[in-house]
PDB file of C-alpha atoms in Angstrom:
ATOM      1  CA  UNK A   1       0.000   0.000   0.000  1.00  0.00           C
ATOM      2  CA  UNK A   2       1.220   3.474  -0.858  1.00  0.00           C
ATOM      3  CA  UNK A   3       0.275   5.330   2.355  1.00  0.00           C
ATOM      4  CA  UNK A   4      -1.326   8.717   1.700  1.00  0.00           C
ATOM      5  CA  UNK A   5      -2.228   9.614   5.279  1.00  0.00           C
ATOM      6  CA  UNK A   6      -1.971   8.099   8.733  1.00  0.00           C
ATOM      7  CA  UNK A   7      -4.196   9.112  11.634  1.00  0.00           C
ATOM      8  CA  UNK A   8      -2.730   8.589  15.076  1.00  0.00           C
ATOM      9  CA  UNK A   9      -4.567   8.703  18.374  1.00  0.00           C
ATOM     10  CA  UNK A  10      -3.912   7.627  21.936  1.00  0.00           C
ATOM     11  CA  UNK A  11      -6.357   6.577  24.636  1.00  0.00           C
ATOM     12  CA  UNK A  12      -5.485   6.757  28.322  1.00  0.00           C
ATOM     13  CA  UNK A  13      -7.367   5.962  31.476  1.00  0.00           C
ATOM     14  CA  UNK A  14      -9.674   2.976  31.628  1.00  0.00           C
ATOM     15  CA  UNK A  15     -10.280   2.430  27.911  1.00  0.00           C
ATOM     16  CA  UNK A  16     -13.977   3.119  27.498  1.00  0.00           C
ATOM     17  CA  UNK A  17     -13.822   5.460  30.522  1.00  0.00           C
ATOM     18  CA  UNK A  18     -10.737   7.339  29.479  1.00  0.00           C
ATOM     19  CA  UNK A  19      -9.687  10.174  27.245  1.00  0.00           C
ATOM     20  CA  UNK A  20      -8.737   9.971  23.602  1.00  0.00           C
ATOM     21  CA  UNK A  21      -6.770  12.432  21.533  1.00  0.00           C
ATOM     22  CA  UNK A  22      -5.189  12.659  18.117  1.00  0.00           C
ATOM     23  CA  UNK A  23      -1.472  13.340  17.906  1.00  0.00           C
ATOM     24  CA  UNK A  24      -2.077  16.662  16.100  1.00  0.00           C
ATOM     25  CA  UNK A  25      -4.449  18.002  18.786  1.00  0.00           C
ATOM     26  CA  UNK A  26      -7.407  18.306  16.389  1.00  0.00           C
ATOM     27  CA  UNK A  27      -9.444  15.717  18.294  1.00  0.00           C
ATOM     28  CA  UNK A  28      -9.770  15.374  22.049  1.00  0.00           C
ATOM     29  CA  UNK A  29     -12.656  13.442  23.569  1.00  0.00           C
ATOM     30  CA  UNK A  30     -13.767  12.111  26.915  1.00  0.00           C
ATOM     31  CA  UNK A  31     -14.971   8.527  26.730  1.00  0.00           C
ATOM     32  CA  UNK A  32     -17.814   6.964  28.673  1.00  0.00           C
ATOM     33  CA  UNK A  33     -19.622   3.642  28.747  1.00  0.00           C
ATOM     34  CA  UNK A  34     -23.242   3.653  27.512  1.00  0.00           C
ATOM     35  CA  UNK A  35     -25.928   2.220  29.809  1.00  0.00           C
ATOM     36  CA  UNK A  36     -26.469  -0.699  27.418  1.00  0.00           C
ATOM     37  CA  UNK A  37     -22.938  -1.848  28.193  1.00  0.00           C
ATOM     38  CA  UNK A  38     -23.234  -1.393  31.938  1.00  0.00           C
ATOM     39  CA  UNK A  39     -22.128   2.229  32.124  1.00  0.00           C
ATOM     40  CA  UNK A  40     -23.771   5.382  33.342  1.00  0.00           C
ATOM     41  CA  UNK A  41     -24.057   7.258  30.027  1.00  0.00           C
ATOM     42  CA  UNK A  42     -21.530   9.811  31.279  1.00  0.00           C
ATOM     43  CA  UNK A  43     -20.683  13.008  29.422  1.00  0.00           C
ATOM     44  CA  UNK A  44     -18.249  11.441  26.938  1.00  0.00           C
ATOM     45  CA  UNK A  45     -18.597   9.656  23.636  1.00  0.00           C
ATOM     46  CA  UNK A  46     -17.889   5.994  22.958  1.00  0.00           C
ATOM     47  CA  UNK A  47     -16.083   3.928  20.302  1.00  0.00           C
ATOM     48  CA  UNK A  48     -19.331   3.002  18.557  1.00  0.00           C
ATOM     49  CA  UNK A  49     -20.300   6.658  18.089  1.00  0.00           C
ATOM     50  CA  UNK A  50     -16.830   7.478  16.800  1.00  0.00           C
ATOM     51  CA  UNK A  51     -16.965   4.533  14.380  1.00  0.00           C
ATOM     52  CA  UNK A  52     -20.434   5.614  13.193  1.00  0.00           C
ATOM     53  CA  UNK A  53     -19.208   9.132  12.396  1.00  0.00           C
ATOM     54  CA  UNK A  54     -16.079   7.813  10.689  1.00  0.00           C
ATOM     55  CA  UNK A  55     -17.954   5.254   8.594  1.00  0.00           C
ATOM     56  CA  UNK A  56     -20.692   7.739   7.599  1.00  0.00           C
ATOM     57  CA  UNK A  57     -18.120  10.355   6.555  1.00  0.00           C
ATOM     58  CA  UNK A  58     -16.038   7.867   4.588  1.00  0.00           C
ATOM     59  CA  UNK A  59     -19.096   6.347   2.898  1.00  0.00           C
ATOM     60  CA  UNK A  60     -20.456   9.788   1.994  1.00  0.00           C
ATOM     61  CA  UNK A  61     -17.132  10.633   0.371  1.00  0.00           C
ATOM     62  CA  UNK A  62     -17.222   7.394  -1.644  1.00  0.00           C
ATOM     63  CA  UNK A  63     -20.853   8.070  -2.612  1.00  0.00           C
ATOM     64  CA  UNK A  64     -20.016  11.565  -3.843  1.00  0.00           C
ATOM     65  CA  UNK A  65     -17.103  10.167  -5.874  1.00  0.00           C
ATOM     66  CA  UNK A  66     -19.206   7.520  -7.639  1.00  0.00           C
ATOM     67  CA  UNK A  67     -21.964  10.098  -8.214  1.00  0.00           C
ATOM     68  CA  UNK A  68     -19.470  12.493  -9.837  1.00  0.00           C
ATOM     69  CA  UNK A  69     -18.193   9.692 -12.063  1.00  0.00           C
ATOM     70  CA  UNK A  70     -21.787   8.859 -13.059  1.00  0.00           C
ATOM     71  CA  UNK A  71     -22.597  12.559 -13.501  1.00  0.00           C
ATOM     72  CA  UNK A  72     -25.420  12.119 -11.000  1.00  0.00           C
ATOM     73  CA  UNK A  73     -26.686  14.964  -8.830  1.00  0.00           C
ATOM     74  CA  UNK A  74     -26.864  13.956  -5.175  1.00  0.00           C
ATOM     75  CA  UNK A  75     -26.728  17.446  -3.690  1.00  0.00           C
ATOM     76  CA  UNK A  76     -28.247  17.540  -0.224  1.00  0.00           C
ATOM     77  CA  UNK A  77     -27.458  13.869   0.324  1.00  0.00           C
ATOM     78  CA  UNK A  78     -26.847  12.474   3.797  1.00  0.00           C
ATOM     79  CA  UNK A  79     -25.527   9.233   5.244  1.00  0.00           C
ATOM     80  CA  UNK A  80     -26.784   8.025   8.615  1.00  0.00           C
ATOM     81  CA  UNK A  81     -24.777   5.276  10.303  1.00  0.00           C
ATOM     82  CA  UNK A  82     -26.037   3.114  13.140  1.00  0.00           C
ATOM     83  CA  UNK A  83     -23.353   1.028  14.823  1.00  0.00           C
ATOM     84  CA  UNK A  84     -24.620  -1.670  17.152  1.00  0.00           C
ATOM     85  CA  UNK A  85     -22.614  -3.776  19.563  1.00  0.00           C
ATOM     86  CA  UNK A  86     -23.964  -7.022  20.913  1.00  0.00           C
ATOM     87  CA  UNK A  87     -23.159 -10.448  22.236  1.00  0.00           C
ATOM     88  CA  UNK A  88     -22.476 -13.376  19.952  1.00  0.00           C
ATOM     89  CA  UNK A  89     -21.080 -16.852  20.503  1.00  0.00           C
ATOM     90  CA  UNK A  90     -17.569 -15.439  20.074  1.00  0.00           C
ATOM     91  CA  UNK A  91     -17.925 -12.418  22.394  1.00  0.00           C
ATOM     92  CA  UNK A  92     -18.951  -8.896  21.437  1.00  0.00           C
ATOM     93  CA  UNK A  93     -19.551  -8.089  17.771  1.00  0.00           C
ATOM     94  CA  UNK A  94     -20.478  -5.032  15.755  1.00  0.00           C
ATOM     95  CA  UNK A  95     -23.145  -4.479  13.113  1.00  0.00           C
ATOM     96  CA  UNK A  96     -23.658  -1.416  10.928  1.00  0.00           C
ATOM     97  CA  UNK A  97     -26.693  -0.001   9.177  1.00  0.00           C
ATOM     98  CA  UNK A  98     -26.121   2.784   6.656  1.00  0.00           C
ATOM     99  CA  UNK A  99     -29.109   4.795   5.440  1.00  0.00           C
ATOM    100  CA  UNK A 100     -28.538   7.119   2.502  1.00  0.00           C
ATOM    101  CA  UNK A 101     -30.914   9.848   1.374  1.00  0.00           C
ATOM    102  CA  UNK A 102     -30.671  12.211  -1.577  1.00  0.00           C
ATOM    103  CA  UNK A 103     -33.621  14.559  -2.124  1.00  0.00           C
ATOM    104  CA  UNK A 104     -35.175  14.193  -5.559  1.00  0.00           C
ATOM    105  CA  UNK A 105     -33.082  11.185  -6.586  1.00  0.00           C
ATOM    106  CA  UNK A 106     -35.157   8.164  -7.693  1.00  0.00           C
ATOM    107  CA  UNK A 107     -34.735   5.233  -5.314  1.00  0.00           C
ATOM    108  CA  UNK A 108     -33.434   2.788  -7.945  1.00  0.00           C
ATOM    109  CA  UNK A 109     -30.747   5.231  -9.123  1.00  0.00           C
ATOM    110  CA  UNK A 110     -29.696   6.045  -5.575  1.00  0.00           C
ATOM    111  CA  UNK A 111     -29.560   2.362  -4.637  1.00  0.00           C
ATOM    112  CA  UNK A 112     -27.221   1.726  -7.580  1.00  0.00           C
ATOM    113  CA  UNK A 113     -24.903   4.547  -6.464  1.00  0.00           C
ATOM    114  CA  UNK A 114     -24.980   3.241  -2.867  1.00  0.00           C
ATOM    115  CA  UNK A 115     -23.988  -0.255  -4.018  1.00  0.00           C
ATOM    116  CA  UNK A 116     -21.083   1.174  -6.049  1.00  0.00           C
ATOM    117  CA  UNK A 117     -19.972   3.298  -3.086  1.00  0.00           C
ATOM    118  CA  UNK A 118     -20.064   0.209  -0.878  1.00  0.00           C
ATOM    119  CA  UNK A 119     -17.585  -1.476  -3.224  1.00  0.00           C
ATOM    120  CA  UNK A 120     -15.098   1.403  -3.038  1.00  0.00           C
ATOM    121  CA  UNK A 121     -15.460   2.897   0.471  1.00  0.00           C
ATOM    122  CA  UNK A 122     -12.379   1.972   2.556  1.00  0.00           C
ATOM    123  CA  UNK A 123     -14.530   1.321   5.649  1.00  0.00           C
ATOM    124  CA  UNK A 124     -16.820  -0.976   3.662  1.00  0.00           C
ATOM    125  CA  UNK A 125     -13.842  -2.819   2.229  1.00  0.00           C
ATOM    126  CA  UNK A 126     -12.268  -3.181   5.684  1.00  0.00           C
ATOM    127  CA  UNK A 127     -15.435  -4.526   7.284  1.00  0.00           C
ATOM    128  CA  UNK A 128     -16.537  -6.789   4.397  1.00  0.00           C
ATOM    129  CA  UNK A 129     -16.844 -10.337   5.630  1.00  0.00           C
ATOM    130  CA  UNK A 130     -16.073  -9.271   9.216  1.00  0.00           C
ATOM    131  CA  UNK A 131     -19.278  -7.601  10.386  1.00  0.00           C
ATOM    132  CA  UNK A 132     -22.822  -7.305   9.112  1.00  0.00           C
ATOM    133  CA  UNK A 133     -23.333  -4.105   7.099  1.00  0.00           C
ATOM    134  CA  UNK A 134     -26.877  -3.327   5.974  1.00  0.00           C
ATOM    135  CA  UNK A 135     -27.435  -0.709   3.284  1.00  0.00           C
ATOM    136  CA  UNK A 136     -30.699   1.187   3.035  1.00  0.00           C
ATOM    137  CA  UNK A 137     -32.001   4.028   0.903  1.00  0.00           C
ATOM    138  CA  UNK A 138     -34.444   6.544   2.370  1.00  0.00           C
ATOM    139  CA  UNK A 139     -37.415   7.425   0.215  1.00  0.00           C
ATOM    140  CA  UNK A 140     -36.903  10.656  -1.715  1.00  0.00           C
TER     141      UNK A 140
END
């Protein structure tokens, strides 16, 4: 791989109850455990929320790229990511649901763009075969 960018972050404290920060100082977050995982829903964020934002942003970028290549207008589009964590036979696992909307875009056309984006998005490629990822298109 020809590396174009590397993000670096460090977490200290008690993992899910610690603090996280990027090496360049652009990101600094308090972490807390959600009630569903036995926490108190403290003031911080959690890894699942951070993953949801990262995946949604990456997927939206891939969607915009495939739309440009197809000369398709998806202005006003959004990507909503739901990241779930739950128990399986092997321990804790993740699942993702991505919902894409693009005002005025016919559902069939948008679904085709979403499928193409899913093939190229780095997050989608990294998770393929590892976790369940459900793609959905919101009605226009």
